[in-house]
Amino acid sequence: MAHGLDRESKDLDRDTMERAYARWAPIYDAVCGPVFEKGRRAATAAAKYVGKRILEVGVGTGLSFQDYGPGYEIYGIDLSEPMIAKARERMATGAFPHVKEVSVMDAHDLTYPDGMFDCVVAQFVITLVERPERVLDECARVIRPGGEIILVNHLYSERGVAAAIERWFSKHAHTFGLRPEFPFQRLKDWADNHGGAEVVDRSFVGPLGVYSLVRFRKLGAGDAATPPLAAAG
Ligand SMILES: C[S@@+](CC[C@H](N)C(=O)[O-])C[C@H]1O[C@@H](n2cnc3c(N)ncnc32)[C@H](O)[C@@H]1O
């Protein structure tokens, strides 16, 4: 289904993203930490129910490390070397022994084997990547059957004043490494077309419910996707 958006957003390419987050890295925790805190925490809380081995895609500076504790095995990847350098500084404090490794890696090409993780979490990342469907394919590949992909993001308002403001803002946002024009339907379409994943929940979290928390489950062999409510009765 078309959403009026480029499937492959040329102005959010790898170079733009790396330049943007090289600028963000020194100030990210102070500026973005509080703004994203509730969304980030909601995602980590949901992930902890799924299993112990968790991959954070677009882990950034590792602000979420404190949300996990003993018994978990946290892996993190990020495209930005300066953001990962900050995450490594956090690990070096010794306060987060549950964080096993962080690596510079592109979410479009994860180097982990199939089924390695119980859960992949991506907080405020999916709307930024050049090819979101490719990233979701990769996330699905590295989780076990029954595992989950958990995303949190602001998703595009499709109607009303918020939609008009977002349309205006989106014209200026890409140079800052932001893409506000991203609808939930695009995520739903990915799951419907993937054949091995389903959306299990969308809830609204954070200040005034501005962020969407979206959970996908990876289907196992022989699992059927849960029928839509209208068809189930
Ligand atoms: C808004 S920050 C979110 C960081 C962290 N998840 C948090 O909630 O604080 C987005 C992060 O996604 C990373 N990112 C963007 N494109 C990426 C890609 N293709 N692969 C891996 N990381 C990417 C950026 O470098 C940045 O660190």
PDB file of C-alpha atoms and ligand atoms in Angstrom:
ATOM      1  CA  MET A   1       0.000   0.000   0.000  1.00  0.00           C
ATOM      2  CA  ALA A   2       1.321   3.477  -0.813  1.00  0.00           C
ATOM      3  CA  HIS A   3       1.406   6.071   1.946  1.00  0.00           C
ATOM      4  CA  GLY A   4       2.409   9.035  -0.170  1.00  0.00           C
ATOM      5  CA  LEU A   5       5.929   8.585   1.214  1.00  0.00           C
ATOM      6  CA  ASP A   6       9.118   7.455  -0.474  1.00  0.00           C
ATOM      7  CA  ARG A   7       9.785   3.827   0.376  1.00  0.00           C
ATOM      8  CA  GLU A   8      13.500   4.607   0.364  1.00  0.00           C
ATOM      9  CA  SER A   9      14.040   8.045   1.751  1.00  0.00           C
ATOM     10  CA  LYS A  10      17.102   9.418  -0.009  1.00  0.00           C
ATOM     11  CA  ASP A  11      17.404  12.401   2.320  1.00  0.00           C
ATOM     12  CA  LEU A  12      17.706  10.148   5.380  1.00  0.00           C
ATOM     13  CA  ASP A  13      20.621   8.216   4.006  1.00  0.00           C
ATOM     14  CA  ARG A  14      23.494   6.834   6.006  1.00  0.00           C
ATOM     15  CA  ASP A  15      25.767   9.898   5.604  1.00  0.00           C
ATOM     16  CA  THR A  16      23.041  12.308   6.710  1.00  0.00           C
ATOM     17  CA  MET A  17      22.306  10.154   9.732  1.00  0.00           C
ATOM     18  CA  GLU A  18      25.965   9.808  10.710  1.00  0.00           C
ATOM     19  CA  ARG A  19      26.509  13.563  10.396  1.00  0.00           C
ATOM     20  CA  ALA A  20      23.354  14.328  12.386  1.00  0.00           C
ATOM     21  CA  TYR A  21      24.222  12.004  15.284  1.00  0.00           C
ATOM     22  CA  ALA A  22      27.878  13.108  15.383  1.00  0.00           C
ATOM     23  CA  ARG A  23      26.381  16.520  16.232  1.00  0.00           C
ATOM     24  CA  TRP A  24      23.805  15.090  18.653  1.00  0.00           C
ATOM     25  CA  ALA A  25      26.183  12.794  20.596  1.00  0.00           C
ATOM     26  CA  PRO A  26      27.719  15.378  22.985  1.00  0.00           C
ATOM     27  CA  ILE A  27      24.335  16.849  23.943  1.00  0.00           C
ATOM     28  CA  TYR A  28      21.999  13.891  23.371  1.00  0.00           C
ATOM     29  CA  ASP A  29      21.568  12.813  26.994  1.00  0.00           C
ATOM     30  CA  ALA A  30      20.837  16.308  28.251  1.00  0.00           C
ATOM     31  CA  VAL A  31      18.483  17.316  25.415  1.00  0.00           C
ATOM     32  CA  CYS A  32      16.770  14.096  24.347  1.00  0.00           C
ATOM     33  CA  GLY A  33      17.089  12.037  27.521  1.00  0.00           C
ATOM     34  CA  PRO A  34      14.149  13.611  29.374  1.00  0.00           C
ATOM     35  CA  VAL A  35      12.013  14.069  26.226  1.00  0.00           C
ATOM     36  CA  PHE A  36      12.115  10.384  25.311  1.00  0.00           C
ATOM     37  CA  GLU A  37      12.331   8.930  28.830  1.00  0.00           C
ATOM     38  CA  LYS A  38       8.750   7.710  29.237  1.00  0.00           C
ATOM     39  CA  GLY A  39       8.650   6.120  25.792  1.00  0.00           C
ATOM     40  CA  ARG A  40      12.005   4.494  26.282  1.00  0.00           C
ATOM     41  CA  ARG A  41      11.023   3.096  29.675  1.00  0.00           C
ATOM     42  CA  ALA A  42       7.716   1.730  28.349  1.00  0.00           C
ATOM     43  CA  ALA A  43       9.609  -0.157  25.626  1.00  0.00           C
ATOM     44  CA  THR A  44      12.183  -1.651  27.987  1.00  0.00           C
ATOM     45  CA  ALA A  45       9.447  -2.660  30.451  1.00  0.00           C
ATOM     46  CA  ALA A  46       7.591  -4.490  27.656  1.00  0.00           C
ATOM     47  CA  ALA A  47      10.804  -6.152  26.415  1.00  0.00           C
ATOM     48  CA  LYS A  48      11.626  -7.542  29.859  1.00  0.00           C
ATOM     49  CA  TYR A  49       8.483  -9.702  29.741  1.00  0.00           C
ATOM     50  CA  VAL A  50       9.558 -11.339  26.488  1.00  0.00           C
ATOM     51  CA  GLY A  51      12.901 -12.827  27.497  1.00  0.00           C
ATOM     52  CA  LYS A  52      16.383 -12.255  28.806  1.00  0.00           C
ATOM     53  CA  ARG A  53      18.473 -11.762  25.680  1.00  0.00           C
ATOM     54  CA  ILE A  54      17.618  -8.431  24.144  1.00  0.00           C
ATOM     55  CA  LEU A  55      19.078  -6.476  21.227  1.00  0.00           C
ATOM     56  CA  GLU A  56      18.654  -2.712  21.234  1.00  0.00           C
ATOM     57  CA  VAL A  57      18.799  -1.438  17.675  1.00  0.00           C
ATOM     58  CA  GLY A  58      19.827   2.235  17.545  1.00  0.00           C
ATOM     59  CA  VAL A  59      20.935   1.989  21.166  1.00  0.00           C
ATOM     60  CA  GLY A  60      22.379   5.508  21.048  1.00  0.00           C
ATOM     61  CA  THR A  61      24.325   6.515  24.154  1.00  0.00           C
ATOM     62  CA  GLY A  62      22.900   3.644  26.205  1.00  0.00           C
ATOM     63  CA  LEU A  63      20.391   5.659  28.232  1.00  0.00           C
ATOM     64  CA  SER A  64      18.300   2.496  28.598  1.00  0.00           C
ATOM     65  CA  PHE A  65      21.047   0.418  30.241  1.00  0.00           C
ATOM     66  CA  GLN A  66      19.754   1.433  33.666  1.00  0.00           C
ATOM     67  CA  ASP A  67      16.304   0.022  32.861  1.00  0.00           C
ATOM     68  CA  TYR A  68      17.601  -3.564  32.775  1.00  0.00           C
ATOM     69  CA  GLY A  69      19.226  -5.444  35.622  1.00  0.00           C
ATOM     70  CA  PRO A  70      20.846  -8.716  36.598  1.00  0.00           C
ATOM     71  CA  GLY A  71      19.664 -11.735  34.650  1.00  0.00           C
ATOM     72  CA  TYR A  72      19.325  -9.840  31.369  1.00  0.00           C
ATOM     73  CA  GLU A  73      21.826  -9.932  28.499  1.00  0.00           C
ATOM     74  CA  ILE A  74      21.722  -6.682  26.596  1.00  0.00           C
ATOM     75  CA  TYR A  75      23.353  -6.117  23.217  1.00  0.00           C
ATOM     76  CA  GLY A  76      23.292  -2.770  21.457  1.00  0.00           C
ATOM     77  CA  ILE A  77      24.063  -1.591  17.951  1.00  0.00           C
ATOM     78  CA  ASP A  78      24.106   1.852  16.409  1.00  0.00           C
ATOM     79  CA  LEU A  79      25.228   3.390  13.136  1.00  0.00           C
ATOM     80  CA  SER A  80      26.883   6.326  14.876  1.00  0.00           C
ATOM     81  CA  GLU A  81      30.397   5.857  16.195  1.00  0.00           C
ATOM     82  CA  PRO A  82      30.162   8.925  18.504  1.00  0.00           C
ATOM     83  CA  MET A  83      26.884   7.644  20.016  1.00  0.00           C
ATOM     84  CA  ILE A  84      28.435   4.191  20.577  1.00  0.00           C
ATOM     85  CA  ALA A  85      31.508   5.837  22.140  1.00  0.00           C
ATOM     86  CA  LYS A  86      29.156   7.386  24.728  1.00  0.00           C
ATOM     87  CA  ALA A  87      27.506   4.000  25.319  1.00  0.00           C
ATOM     88  CA  ARG A  88      30.957   2.483  25.868  1.00  0.00           C
ATOM     89  CA  GLU A  89      31.784   5.197  28.419  1.00  0.00           C
ATOM     90  CA  ARG A  90      28.624   4.128  30.280  1.00  0.00           C
ATOM     91  CA  MET A  91      29.655   0.460  30.181  1.00  0.00           C
ATOM     92  CA  ALA A  92      33.124   1.381  31.454  1.00  0.00           C
ATOM     93  CA  THR A  93      31.629   2.696  34.701  1.00  0.00           C
ATOM     94  CA  GLY A  94      31.032  -0.955  35.613  1.00  0.00           C
ATOM     95  CA  ALA A  95      27.441  -0.194  36.631  1.00  0.00           C
ATOM     96  CA  PHE A  96      25.864  -2.262  33.849  1.00  0.00           C
ATOM     97  CA  PRO A  97      27.365  -5.776  33.802  1.00  0.00           C
ATOM     98  CA  HIS A  98      24.202  -7.018  32.067  1.00  0.00           C
ATOM     99  CA  VAL A  99      25.268  -5.084  28.932  1.00  0.00           C
ATOM    100  CA  LYS A 100      27.292  -7.658  27.012  1.00  0.00           C
ATOM    101  CA  GLU A 101      28.407  -5.681  23.987  1.00  0.00           C
ATOM    102  CA  VAL A 102      27.730  -2.580  21.941  1.00  0.00           C
ATOM    103  CA  SER A 103      28.811  -2.308  18.318  1.00  0.00           C
ATOM    104  CA  VAL A 104      28.798   0.102  15.438  1.00  0.00           C
ATOM    105  CA  MET A 105      26.476  -1.633  12.979  1.00  0.00           C
ATOM    106  CA  ASP A 106      23.856  -0.685  10.426  1.00  0.00           C
ATOM    107  CA  ALA A 107      20.377  -1.936  11.326  1.00  0.00           C
ATOM    108  CA  HIS A 108      19.816  -2.756   7.644  1.00  0.00           C
ATOM    109  CA  ASP A 109      22.498  -5.474   7.851  1.00  0.00           C
ATOM    110  CA  LEU A 110      22.696  -7.023  11.293  1.00  0.00           C
ATOM    111  CA  THR A 111      25.622  -9.404  11.629  1.00  0.00           C
ATOM    112  CA  TYR A 112      23.918 -11.578  14.284  1.00  0.00           C
ATOM    113  CA  PRO A 113      22.727 -15.097  13.453  1.00  0.00           C
ATOM    114  CA  ASP A 114      19.090 -16.028  12.959  1.00  0.00           C
ATOM    115  CA  GLY A 115      17.070 -16.467  16.144  1.00  0.00           C
ATOM    116  CA  MET A 116      19.776 -15.209  18.521  1.00  0.00           C
ATOM    117  CA  PHE A 117      17.545 -12.887  20.572  1.00  0.00           C
ATOM    118  CA  ASP A 118      14.304 -13.131  22.503  1.00  0.00           C
ATOM    119  CA  CYS A 119      13.456  -9.557  21.696  1.00  0.00           C
ATOM    120  CA  VAL A 120      14.614  -6.606  19.605  1.00  0.00           C
ATOM    121  CA  VAL A 121      13.847  -3.143  20.920  1.00  0.00           C
ATOM    122  CA  ALA A 122      14.139   0.010  18.803  1.00  0.00           C
ATOM    123  CA  GLN A 123      13.336   3.219  20.616  1.00  0.00           C
ATOM    124  CA  PHE A 124      12.917   6.282  18.412  1.00  0.00           C
ATOM    125  CA  VAL A 125      14.735   4.664  15.493  1.00  0.00           C
ATOM    126  CA  ILE A 126      12.411   3.121  12.888  1.00  0.00           C
ATOM    127  CA  THR A 127      11.246   6.456  11.486  1.00  0.00           C
ATOM    128  CA  LEU A 128      14.872   7.491  10.898  1.00  0.00           C
ATOM    129  CA  VAL A 129      16.227   4.607   8.897  1.00  0.00           C
ATOM    130  CA  GLU A 130      16.489   4.746   5.136  1.00  0.00           C
ATOM    131  CA  ARG A 131      14.590   1.475   4.498  1.00  0.00           C
ATOM    132  CA  PRO A 132      12.330   0.706   7.473  1.00  0.00           C
ATOM    133  CA  GLU A 133      10.942  -2.518   5.965  1.00  0.00           C
ATOM    134  CA  ARG A 134      14.454  -3.881   5.456  1.00  0.00           C
ATOM    135  CA  VAL A 135      15.321  -3.041   9.080  1.00  0.00           C
ATOM    136  CA  LEU A 136      12.157  -4.791  10.297  1.00  0.00           C
ATOM    137  CA  ASP A 137      13.072  -7.860   8.182  1.00  0.00           C
ATOM    138  CA  GLU A 138      16.453  -7.926   9.893  1.00  0.00           C
ATOM    139  CA  CYS A 139      14.928  -7.512  13.366  1.00  0.00           C
ATOM    140  CA  ALA A 140      12.533 -10.393  12.655  1.00  0.00           C
ATOM    141  CA  ARG A 141      15.368 -12.575  11.401  1.00  0.00           C
ATOM    142  CA  VAL A 142      17.463 -12.261  14.584  1.00  0.00           C
ATOM    143  CA  ILE A 143      14.655 -13.102  17.026  1.00  0.00           C
ATOM    144  CA  ARG A 144      13.461 -16.587  17.873  1.00  0.00           C
ATOM    145  CA  PRO A 145       9.955 -17.739  16.928  1.00  0.00           C
ATOM    146  CA  GLY A 146       7.594 -16.356  19.552  1.00  0.00           C
ATOM    147  CA  GLY A 147       9.993 -13.474  20.219  1.00  0.00           C
ATOM    148  CA  GLU A 148       9.010  -9.844  19.792  1.00  0.00           C
ATOM    149  CA  ILE A 149      10.088  -6.669  18.076  1.00  0.00           C
ATOM    150  CA  ILE A 150       9.154  -3.677  20.216  1.00  0.00           C
ATOM    151  CA  LEU A 151       9.207  -0.191  18.752  1.00  0.00           C
ATOM    152  CA  VAL A 152       8.443   3.123  20.324  1.00  0.00           C
ATOM    153  CA  ASN A 153       8.123   6.275  18.267  1.00  0.00           C
ATOM    154  CA  HIS A 154       6.034   9.237  17.482  1.00  0.00           C
ATOM    155  CA  LEU A 155       3.947   8.097  14.518  1.00  0.00           C
ATOM    156  CA  TYR A 156       2.303  10.436  12.070  1.00  0.00           C
ATOM    157  CA  SER A 157      -1.119  11.787  12.893  1.00  0.00           C
ATOM    158  CA  GLU A 158      -3.179  11.113   9.798  1.00  0.00           C
ATOM    159  CA  ARG A 159      -5.842  13.785  10.484  1.00  0.00           C
ATOM    160  CA  GLY A 160      -6.417  17.126  12.197  1.00  0.00           C
ATOM    161  CA  VAL A 161      -4.248  20.000  13.391  1.00  0.00           C
ATOM    162  CA  ALA A 162      -1.409  17.723  14.486  1.00  0.00           C
ATOM    163  CA  ALA A 163      -1.186  16.291  10.957  1.00  0.00           C
ATOM    164  CA  ALA A 164      -0.980  19.793   9.426  1.00  0.00           C
ATOM    165  CA  ILE A 165       1.781  20.850  11.827  1.00  0.00           C
ATOM    166  CA  GLU A 166       3.689  17.646  11.202  1.00  0.00           C
ATOM    167  CA  ARG A 167       3.448  18.082   7.416  1.00  0.00           C
ATOM    168  CA  TRP A 168       4.949  21.555   7.738  1.00  0.00           C
ATOM    169  CA  PHE A 169       7.629  20.404  10.167  1.00  0.00           C
ATOM    170  CA  SER A 170       8.635  17.426   8.037  1.00  0.00           C
ATOM    171  CA  LYS A 171       9.820  19.750   5.254  1.00  0.00           C
ATOM    172  CA  HIS A 172      12.532  21.045   7.588  1.00  0.00           C
ATOM    173  CA  ALA A 173      13.201  18.043   9.789  1.00  0.00           C
ATOM    174  CA  HIS A 174      15.297  15.701   7.691  1.00  0.00           C
ATOM    175  CA  THR A 175      18.521  17.695   7.989  1.00  0.00           C
ATOM    176  CA  PHE A 176      18.289  17.115  11.747  1.00  0.00           C
ATOM    177  CA  GLY A 177      18.004  13.365  11.173  1.00  0.00           C
ATOM    178  CA  LEU A 178      14.258  13.331  11.878  1.00  0.00           C
ATOM    179  CA  ARG A 179      11.328  11.986   9.844  1.00  0.00           C
ATOM    180  CA  PRO A 180       8.048  12.908  11.496  1.00  0.00           C
ATOM    181  CA  GLU A 181       5.816  11.791   8.600  1.00  0.00           C
ATOM    182  CA  PHE A 182       5.595   8.077   9.363  1.00  0.00           C
ATOM    183  CA  PRO A 183       2.182   6.391   9.762  1.00  0.00           C
ATOM    184  CA  PHE A 184       1.351   3.289  11.816  1.00  0.00           C
ATOM    185  CA  GLN A 185      -0.155   1.735   8.677  1.00  0.00           C
ATOM    186  CA  ARG A 186       3.328   1.379   7.193  1.00  0.00           C
ATOM    187  CA  LEU A 187       4.303  -0.879  10.127  1.00  0.00           C
ATOM    188  CA  LYS A 188       1.085  -2.857   9.843  1.00  0.00           C
ATOM    189  CA  ASP A 189       1.660  -3.348   6.101  1.00  0.00           C
ATOM    190  CA  TRP A 190       5.155  -4.649   6.773  1.00  0.00           C
ATOM    191  CA  ALA A 191       3.802  -7.306   9.147  1.00  0.00           C
ATOM    192  CA  ASP A 192       0.998  -8.270   6.762  1.00  0.00           C
ATOM    193  CA  ASN A 193       3.456  -8.682   3.883  1.00  0.00           C
ATOM    194  CA  HIS A 194       6.221 -10.388   5.866  1.00  0.00           C
ATOM    195  CA  GLY A 195       4.267 -13.581   6.409  1.00  0.00           C
ATOM    196  CA  GLY A 196       6.114 -14.508   9.601  1.00  0.00           C
ATOM    197  CA  ALA A 197       5.178 -11.687  11.960  1.00  0.00           C
ATOM    198  CA  GLU A 198       2.076 -10.025  13.328  1.00  0.00           C
ATOM    199  CA  VAL A 199       1.276  -6.825  15.194  1.00  0.00           C
ATOM    200  CA  VAL A 200       0.136  -7.849  18.664  1.00  0.00           C
ATOM    201  CA  ASP A 201      -0.383  -4.452  20.231  1.00  0.00           C
ATOM    202  CA  ARG A 202      -0.276  -0.711  19.686  1.00  0.00           C
ATOM    203  CA  SER A 203      -0.585   1.483  22.759  1.00  0.00           C
ATOM    204  CA  PHE A 204      -0.031   5.154  23.437  1.00  0.00           C
ATOM    205  CA  VAL A 205       2.624   6.128  25.980  1.00  0.00           C
ATOM    206  CA  GLY A 206       4.652   9.117  27.128  1.00  0.00           C
ATOM    207  CA  PRO A 207       3.538  12.687  27.721  1.00  0.00           C
ATOM    208  CA  LEU A 208      -0.097  13.051  26.492  1.00  0.00           C
ATOM    209  CA  GLY A 209       0.258   9.651  24.805  1.00  0.00           C
ATOM    210  CA  VAL A 210       2.251  11.149  21.940  1.00  0.00           C
ATOM    211  CA  TYR A 211       4.371   8.051  21.406  1.00  0.00           C
ATOM    212  CA  SER A 212       3.165   4.754  20.005  1.00  0.00           C
ATOM    213  CA  LEU A 213       4.474   1.526  21.472  1.00  0.00           C
ATOM    214  CA  VAL A 214       4.126  -1.174  18.815  1.00  0.00           C
ATOM    215  CA  ARG A 215       4.759  -4.873  19.492  1.00  0.00           C
ATOM    216  CA  PHE A 216       5.241  -7.474  16.762  1.00  0.00           C
ATOM    217  CA  ARG A 217       5.458 -11.209  17.435  1.00  0.00           C
ATOM    218  CA  LYS A 218       7.476 -13.538  15.242  1.00  0.00           C
ATOM    219  CA  LEU A 219       5.393 -16.510  14.225  1.00  0.00           C
ATOM    220  CA  GLY A 220       6.792 -20.019  14.551  1.00  0.00           C
ATOM    221  CA  ALA A 221       6.455 -22.814  12.002  1.00  0.00           C
ATOM    222  CA  GLY A 222       2.782 -23.779  11.902  1.00  0.00           C
ATOM    223  CA  ASP A 223       1.638 -20.629  13.768  1.00  0.00           C
ATOM    224  CA  ALA A 224      -1.176 -18.754  12.112  1.00  0.00           C
ATOM    225  CA  ALA A 225      -1.418 -14.995  12.479  1.00  0.00           C
ATOM    226  CA  THR A 226      -4.224 -13.978  14.844  1.00  0.00           C
ATOM    227  CA  PRO A 227      -7.248 -13.160  12.622  1.00  0.00           C
ATOM    228  CA  PRO A 228      -8.445  -9.552  12.693  1.00  0.00           C
ATOM    229  CA  LEU A 229     -11.253  -9.030  15.250  1.00  0.00           C
ATOM    230  CA  ALA A 230     -13.921  -8.494  12.577  1.00  0.00           C
ATOM    231  CA  ALA A 231     -13.116 -11.835  10.938  1.00  0.00           C
ATOM    232  CA  ALA A 232     -12.741 -13.778  14.164  1.00  0.00           C
ATOM    233  CA  GLY A 233     -16.335 -13.846  15.298  1.00  0.00           C
TER     234      GLY A 233
HETATM  235  C1  LIG B   1      16.708   9.299  18.419  1.00  0.00           C
HETATM  236  S1  LIG B   1      18.150   8.309  18.660  1.00  0.00           S
HETATM  237  C2  LIG B   1      17.525   7.093  19.804  1.00  0.00           C
HETATM  238  C3  LIG B   1      18.618   6.505  20.655  1.00  0.00           C
HETATM  239  C4  LIG B   1      18.127   5.575  21.757  1.00  0.00           C
HETATM  240  N1  LIG B   1      17.363   4.460  21.208  1.00  0.00           N
HETATM  241  C5  LIG B   1      17.311   6.331  22.778  1.00  0.00           C
HETATM  242  O1  LIG B   1      16.104   6.078  22.883  1.00  0.00           O
HETATM  243  O2  LIG B   1      17.871   7.186  23.454  1.00  0.00           O
HETATM  244  C6  LIG B   1      18.222   7.393  17.133  1.00  0.00           C
HETATM  245  C7  LIG B   1      19.452   6.505  17.027  1.00  0.00           C
HETATM  246  O3  LIG B   1      19.298   5.653  15.881  1.00  0.00           O
HETATM  247  C8  LIG B   1      20.563   5.525  15.270  1.00  0.00           C
HETATM  248  N2  LIG B   1      20.401   5.071  13.885  1.00  0.00           N
HETATM  249  C9  LIG B   1      19.881   5.746  12.834  1.00  0.00           C
HETATM  250  N3  LIG B   1      19.921   5.003  11.720  1.00  0.00           N
HETATM  251  C10 LIG B   1      20.468   3.817  12.069  1.00  0.00           C
HETATM  252  C11 LIG B   1      20.787   2.629  11.357  1.00  0.00           C
HETATM  253  N4  LIG B   1      20.540   2.502  10.043  1.00  0.00           N
HETATM  254  N5  LIG B   1      21.346   1.602  12.024  1.00  0.00           N
HETATM  255  C12 LIG B   1      21.613   1.703  13.354  1.00  0.00           C
HETATM  256  N6  LIG B   1      21.338   2.812  14.084  1.00  0.00           N
HETATM  257  C13 LIG B   1      20.779   3.857  13.454  1.00  0.00           C
HETATM  258  C14 LIG B   1      21.166   6.913  15.401  1.00  0.00           C
HETATM  259  O4  LIG B   1      22.565   6.896  15.205  1.00  0.00           O
HETATM  260  C15 LIG B   1      20.754   7.283  16.821  1.00  0.00           C
HETATM  261  O5  LIG B   1      21.699   6.901  17.780  1.00  0.00           O
END
